[in-house]
Amino acid sequence: MKRAAAVLLCLALLLLPGCAPRARTSTVYAMDTVMELTAYGDRALVDEAVTLIHDLEEHLSVTAAGSDIARVNAEGHADVDPGTARLISRALDLCKLTDGVLDITVYPVVRAWGFTTGKYRVPEEAEIGSLLEKVDYTAVTVHGERVTLPQGAMLDLGAVAKGWTGDRIASLWREAGLKSGLVNLGGSVQAIGGKPDGGAWRVGIRDPFSEEVLGAVSVRDMAVVTSGGYQRYFEENGVRYCHIIDPAAGRPADSGLASVTVIGPEGVVCDGLSTAVYVMGLERAEKLWRENQGFDLVLVTDSGEVFITDGIEDSFTPMGDYEDTEIQVIRRG
Ligand code: ADP
Ligand code: MG
């Protein structure tokens, strides 16, 4: 009887609103973006995540001297952190899945256009041609912690680093027993569990043509990652050049898509695919989605049309200017 009373008391305490875990938050500037962390649990979990972010940035940055990636690029080979080796292997799988539309060796071309250094320019065709000879993810090898590149090649994990970071934070928090959290790493969102009240997280997707959101997707334990040409670009003679490069052309992607959002359980996959799908354009994206399982898409074309895949038909809600837009659903079959 005493035990039953104790159980009831515990239940009552759990149900009291004051007993719900408090939101612990932190805002961090890392990986060239503003990151926002929220955990409904211990403050220490947020602090550990911030440490993890800085640690990952130190390993993965292509520009910071002494990072794993900078060392591989300088010497052509290096022993790297086991986590970095794992990420490179995962990224190479995604390069293969996308037929090289994602290519983590495209860095010499990215650099020639001035992305990552900020010294923007439009390179000559001949220069692009000779740099493209160095671009070939299939020639990268990872044996244990040893990463080796062919002569003149360079790695850049910018297309997958934030998604991977989200995954690492999610694992850290889940292993610590956290039931509810949200991580926004500048366009790369990771939901841990649902909201503290048990409902799904509603993650906003930005309208590529304004500062508003175009809609929201309801998720639990999912990553929601957006790539778009509006995020980082420069203009010259009225032409806009974005930071996502089509490795087949050595030029900024111009596929007719203004933004791509990928929703799935793993941030690293969503991040890699969002970059690749942005380069592919609508038709190839549909094909990739039909031939593979485990992710959904929200695609916005340059003319403002919105396409979603059928897995999120019930969880996607258009908002603002898009409430009156017809949302076109891509189905399997
Ligand atoms: P963001 O970091 O702005 O969210 P992405 O995840 O789409 O954007 O990654 C873009 C970054 O990836 C670029 O800044 C560049 O470093 C790198 N990159 C650009 N094009 C490609 C590509 N086709 N394959 C792999 N990496 C790329
Ligand atoms: Mg990406």
XYZ file of C-alpha atoms and ligand atoms in Angstrom:
361
model
C 0.000 0.000 0.000
C 2.830 2.338 0.951
C 4.531 1.473 -2.316
C 1.405 2.199 -4.337
C 1.161 5.595 -2.641
C 4.773 6.324 -3.447
C 4.237 5.374 -7.099
C 1.184 7.646 -7.233
C 3.133 10.512 -5.709
C 5.904 10.072 -8.275
C 3.374 10.035 -11.088
C 1.740 13.174 -9.740
C 5.130 14.914 -9.552
C 5.941 13.891 -13.092
C 2.670 15.367 -14.283
C 3.151 18.690 -12.502
C 4.211 21.254 -15.070
C 6.951 22.545 -12.774
C 8.632 19.146 -12.899
C 9.086 19.076 -16.669
C 12.794 19.361 -17.526
C 13.850 22.937 -18.218
C 15.150 24.108 -21.565
C 18.921 24.553 -21.508
C 20.172 26.537 -24.480
C 23.352 27.779 -26.048
C 24.253 29.763 -29.165
C 27.607 29.012 -30.741
C 29.388 30.440 -33.757
C 31.249 27.608 -35.460
C 31.765 26.121 -38.932
C 31.006 29.541 -40.435
C 27.468 29.654 -39.079
C 25.339 30.369 -36.022
C 24.338 27.221 -34.128
C 21.540 26.929 -31.597
C 21.296 24.081 -29.132
C 18.336 23.261 -26.893
C 18.208 20.313 -24.502
C 15.379 19.624 -22.067
C 17.650 18.183 -19.406
C 21.017 18.827 -17.783
C 22.956 22.013 -18.502
C 26.070 19.816 -18.720
C 24.709 18.140 -21.860
C 24.625 21.463 -23.695
C 28.154 22.296 -22.526
C 29.401 18.893 -23.707
C 27.774 19.460 -27.106
C 29.490 22.857 -27.437
C 32.851 21.231 -26.666
C 32.099 18.524 -29.241
C 31.286 21.142 -31.912
C 34.604 22.949 -31.391
C 36.441 19.642 -31.360
C 34.849 18.533 -34.631
C 35.538 21.904 -36.242
C 39.219 21.617 -35.295
C 39.389 18.234 -36.987
C 37.234 18.893 -40.044
C 37.964 22.476 -41.109
C 39.547 22.701 -44.552
C 41.054 26.129 -43.833
C 42.412 25.764 -40.268
C 46.074 24.745 -40.416
C 46.696 21.538 -38.499
C 43.174 20.113 -38.886
C 42.904 16.506 -40.050
C 41.715 17.704 -43.454
C 44.394 20.385 -43.824
C 47.087 17.813 -43.002
C 45.735 15.309 -45.542
C 45.580 18.086 -48.159
C 49.097 19.349 -47.433
C 50.835 15.965 -47.482
C 48.551 13.848 -49.656
C 48.172 11.431 -46.765
C 47.820 11.565 -42.977
C 46.625 9.645 -39.956
C 43.409 11.264 -38.778
C 41.055 11.069 -35.839
C 38.986 7.836 -36.003
C 35.807 9.937 -36.221
C 37.201 11.860 -39.195
C 38.080 8.583 -40.931
C 34.543 7.332 -40.338
C 33.047 10.537 -41.727
C 35.227 10.371 -44.852
C 34.085 6.767 -45.428
C 30.436 7.731 -44.985
C 30.889 10.711 -47.310
C 32.548 8.520 -49.976
C 29.504 6.205 -49.835
C 27.285 9.226 -50.521
C 29.519 10.338 -53.400
C 29.008 6.872 -54.892
C 25.254 6.875 -54.255
C 24.941 10.197 -56.095
C 27.242 9.128 -58.935
C 29.813 11.767 -58.051
C 27.386 14.701 -57.996
C 28.537 14.915 -54.413
C 32.321 14.809 -54.635
C 34.391 15.565 -51.539
C 37.454 16.197 -53.743
C 35.892 19.180 -55.535
C 37.817 21.553 -53.243
C 40.426 22.795 -55.795
C 37.493 24.095 -57.873
C 35.611 25.528 -54.860
C 38.799 27.358 -53.908
C 39.422 28.704 -57.417
C 35.982 30.363 -57.338
C 36.974 31.956 -54.026
C 34.529 30.124 -51.784
C 36.063 29.355 -48.372
C 38.612 32.200 -48.874
C 36.139 34.988 -49.712
C 38.260 36.147 -52.696
C 35.510 35.563 -55.226
C 36.295 35.357 -58.950
C 35.124 33.635 -62.116
C 37.973 31.367 -63.270
C 38.828 30.829 -66.950
C 37.554 27.657 -68.634
C 41.132 26.376 -69.058
C 41.835 26.789 -65.359
C 38.607 24.967 -64.452
C 39.494 22.198 -66.895
C 42.890 21.580 -65.368
C 41.538 21.712 -61.796
C 38.817 19.190 -62.672
C 41.530 16.687 -63.544
C 42.289 16.533 -59.805
C 38.656 15.891 -58.852
C 37.918 12.201 -58.323
C 36.505 10.853 -55.091
C 37.060 7.242 -56.276
C 40.811 7.715 -55.874
C 40.575 8.516 -52.128
C 41.441 5.629 -49.821
C 40.744 5.178 -46.120
C 42.544 2.323 -44.347
C 41.893 2.455 -40.633
C 42.921 5.982 -39.700
C 45.167 6.533 -42.717
C 43.689 8.675 -45.475
C 45.468 8.905 -48.821
C 44.807 11.169 -51.799
C 46.121 11.049 -55.340
C 48.696 13.691 -56.394
C 47.240 17.208 -56.319
C 43.830 16.202 -54.930
C 42.230 17.911 -51.925
C 39.399 16.996 -49.568
C 36.603 19.236 -48.306
C 33.924 17.933 -45.961
C 31.907 21.178 -45.997
C 28.953 19.448 -47.633
C 28.538 16.904 -44.811
C 30.231 18.343 -41.701
C 27.204 20.005 -40.143
C 24.924 17.007 -40.646
C 27.594 14.785 -39.110
C 27.978 17.186 -36.191
C 24.209 17.008 -35.613
C 24.389 13.203 -35.568
C 27.240 13.246 -33.079
C 25.358 15.597 -30.742
C 22.194 13.497 -31.071
C 24.130 10.307 -30.135
C 25.779 12.036 -27.188
C 22.434 13.263 -25.879
C 20.515 10.034 -26.517
C 23.194 7.951 -24.788
C 22.858 10.277 -21.787
C 19.138 9.502 -21.730
C 17.889 12.832 -23.083
C 14.324 12.559 -24.329
C 13.869 15.965 -25.915
C 16.233 18.319 -27.706
C 16.693 20.351 -30.857
C 19.906 21.341 -32.584
C 19.995 23.914 -35.376
C 23.395 24.106 -37.024
C 22.597 26.826 -39.548
C 20.181 25.089 -41.898
C 21.004 21.644 -40.587
C 18.472 20.701 -37.910
C 18.454 17.603 -35.746
C 15.496 16.665 -33.554
C 16.153 14.450 -30.542
C 12.898 12.775 -29.503
C 9.831 14.997 -29.649
C 8.906 18.183 -27.797
C 8.917 17.997 -23.991
C 5.097 17.859 -24.054
C 5.297 14.727 -26.211
C 4.243 16.379 -29.465
C 6.370 16.287 -32.602
C 8.927 19.035 -33.280
C 7.830 21.409 -36.012
C 10.860 22.419 -38.016
C 10.510 25.468 -40.252
C 11.908 25.414 -43.779
C 13.097 28.768 -45.082
C 11.604 30.372 -48.165
C 14.571 30.760 -50.551
C 13.058 34.017 -51.874
C 12.494 35.821 -48.549
C 13.412 35.799 -44.883
C 10.168 33.954 -44.064
C 9.471 30.240 -43.782
C 7.711 28.403 -46.587
C 6.368 25.698 -44.318
C 7.096 23.318 -41.474
C 7.603 19.599 -41.178
C 6.655 17.652 -38.033
C 9.369 15.241 -36.941
C 10.658 13.102 -34.085
C 14.243 11.828 -34.025
C 14.949 13.140 -37.511
C 17.351 15.435 -39.304
C 16.017 18.214 -41.551
C 18.770 19.699 -43.724
C 18.434 22.481 -46.295
C 20.847 23.525 -49.043
C 20.217 26.544 -51.202
C 22.019 28.929 -53.471
C 20.759 31.867 -51.398
C 22.932 30.874 -48.421
C 26.345 31.773 -49.785
C 27.021 33.354 -53.159
C 28.601 36.272 -54.998
C 27.452 38.299 -57.972
C 29.445 39.473 -60.966
C 28.035 41.273 -64.019
C 24.529 40.515 -62.811
C 25.131 36.756 -62.578
C 24.774 35.010 -59.248
C 27.315 32.296 -58.428
C 26.535 30.001 -55.475
C 28.899 27.955 -53.308
C 27.600 24.567 -54.415
C 29.625 23.321 -57.391
C 28.550 20.914 -60.102
C 31.629 18.657 -60.314
C 30.754 17.692 -63.897
C 31.097 21.327 -65.031
C 33.394 22.835 -62.401
C 30.882 25.668 -62.128
C 28.288 26.693 -59.526
C 25.141 24.568 -59.715
C 22.325 25.980 -61.809
C 19.806 23.154 -61.967
C 16.555 25.089 -61.621
C 16.210 24.409 -57.889
C 16.271 27.299 -55.428
C 16.362 25.112 -52.327
C 16.437 21.487 -51.322
C 15.480 20.048 -47.940
C 16.199 16.435 -47.049
C 14.465 14.762 -44.102
C 15.735 11.475 -42.702
C 17.107 9.746 -39.616
C 20.767 10.623 -40.221
C 22.088 14.167 -40.522
C 25.173 13.153 -42.496
C 23.052 11.502 -45.186
C 20.593 14.407 -45.319
C 23.423 16.938 -45.554
C 25.271 15.089 -48.321
C 22.077 14.496 -50.262
C 20.807 18.063 -49.902
C 23.993 19.362 -51.532
C 23.866 16.709 -54.273
C 20.162 17.128 -55.038
C 20.649 20.887 -55.340
C 23.120 20.146 -58.146
C 20.974 17.407 -59.739
C 17.761 19.314 -60.236
C 14.195 18.080 -60.078
C 14.200 15.137 -62.490
C 17.345 13.452 -61.251
C 16.258 14.094 -57.660
C 12.978 12.245 -58.283
C 14.902 9.318 -59.754
C 17.341 9.212 -56.823
C 14.441 9.240 -54.367
C 12.548 6.472 -56.217
C 15.628 4.251 -56.333
C 16.493 4.717 -52.651
C 14.644 4.485 -49.355
C 14.963 6.301 -46.076
C 14.638 10.004 -46.883
C 12.107 12.555 -48.046
C 12.479 15.800 -49.976
C 11.062 19.307 -50.136
C 12.132 20.940 -53.399
C 11.540 24.557 -54.382
C 12.167 25.487 -58.011
C 13.537 28.819 -59.226
C 9.990 29.713 -60.297
C 8.608 29.061 -56.795
C 6.938 25.697 -57.366
C 7.044 23.333 -54.372
C 7.438 19.557 -54.646
C 7.417 17.120 -51.712
C 7.844 13.344 -51.643
C 4.914 11.297 -50.373
C 6.540 10.183 -47.093
C 5.954 13.670 -45.645
C 2.577 14.345 -47.232
C 0.891 14.314 -43.808
C 3.654 16.001 -41.829
C 4.413 18.976 -44.097
C 2.377 22.175 -43.711
C 2.847 25.108 -46.086
C 2.887 28.511 -44.373
C 2.743 32.228 -45.166
C 2.927 32.991 -48.903
C 2.878 29.274 -49.617
C -0.495 28.510 -48.020
C -2.136 29.181 -51.378
C 0.536 27.443 -53.449
C -0.295 24.038 -54.844
C 2.116 21.539 -53.263
C 2.957 18.861 -55.807
C 3.486 15.396 -54.351
C 6.054 13.033 -55.875
C 4.997 9.399 -55.440
C 6.714 6.051 -55.888
C 5.624 3.648 -58.605
P 26.023 24.768 -46.382
O 27.330 24.412 -45.763
O 25.925 26.181 -46.825
O 24.840 24.317 -45.603
P 26.157 22.504 -48.167
O 25.920 21.486 -47.140
O 25.332 22.383 -49.399
O 25.952 23.991 -47.737
O 27.703 22.403 -48.539
C 28.329 23.304 -49.383
C 29.833 23.198 -49.225
O 30.288 21.927 -49.691
C 30.560 24.228 -50.070
O 30.854 25.361 -49.323
C 31.820 23.496 -50.502
O 32.791 23.603 -49.483
C 31.385 22.072 -50.591
N 30.882 21.658 -51.909
C 30.383 22.430 -52.911
N 29.963 21.682 -53.939
C 30.178 20.388 -53.591
C 29.954 19.130 -54.229
N 29.391 19.048 -55.431
N 30.308 18.018 -53.552
C 30.876 18.090 -52.332
N 31.123 19.223 -51.690
C 30.773 20.364 -52.290
Mg 25.189 19.524 -47.472
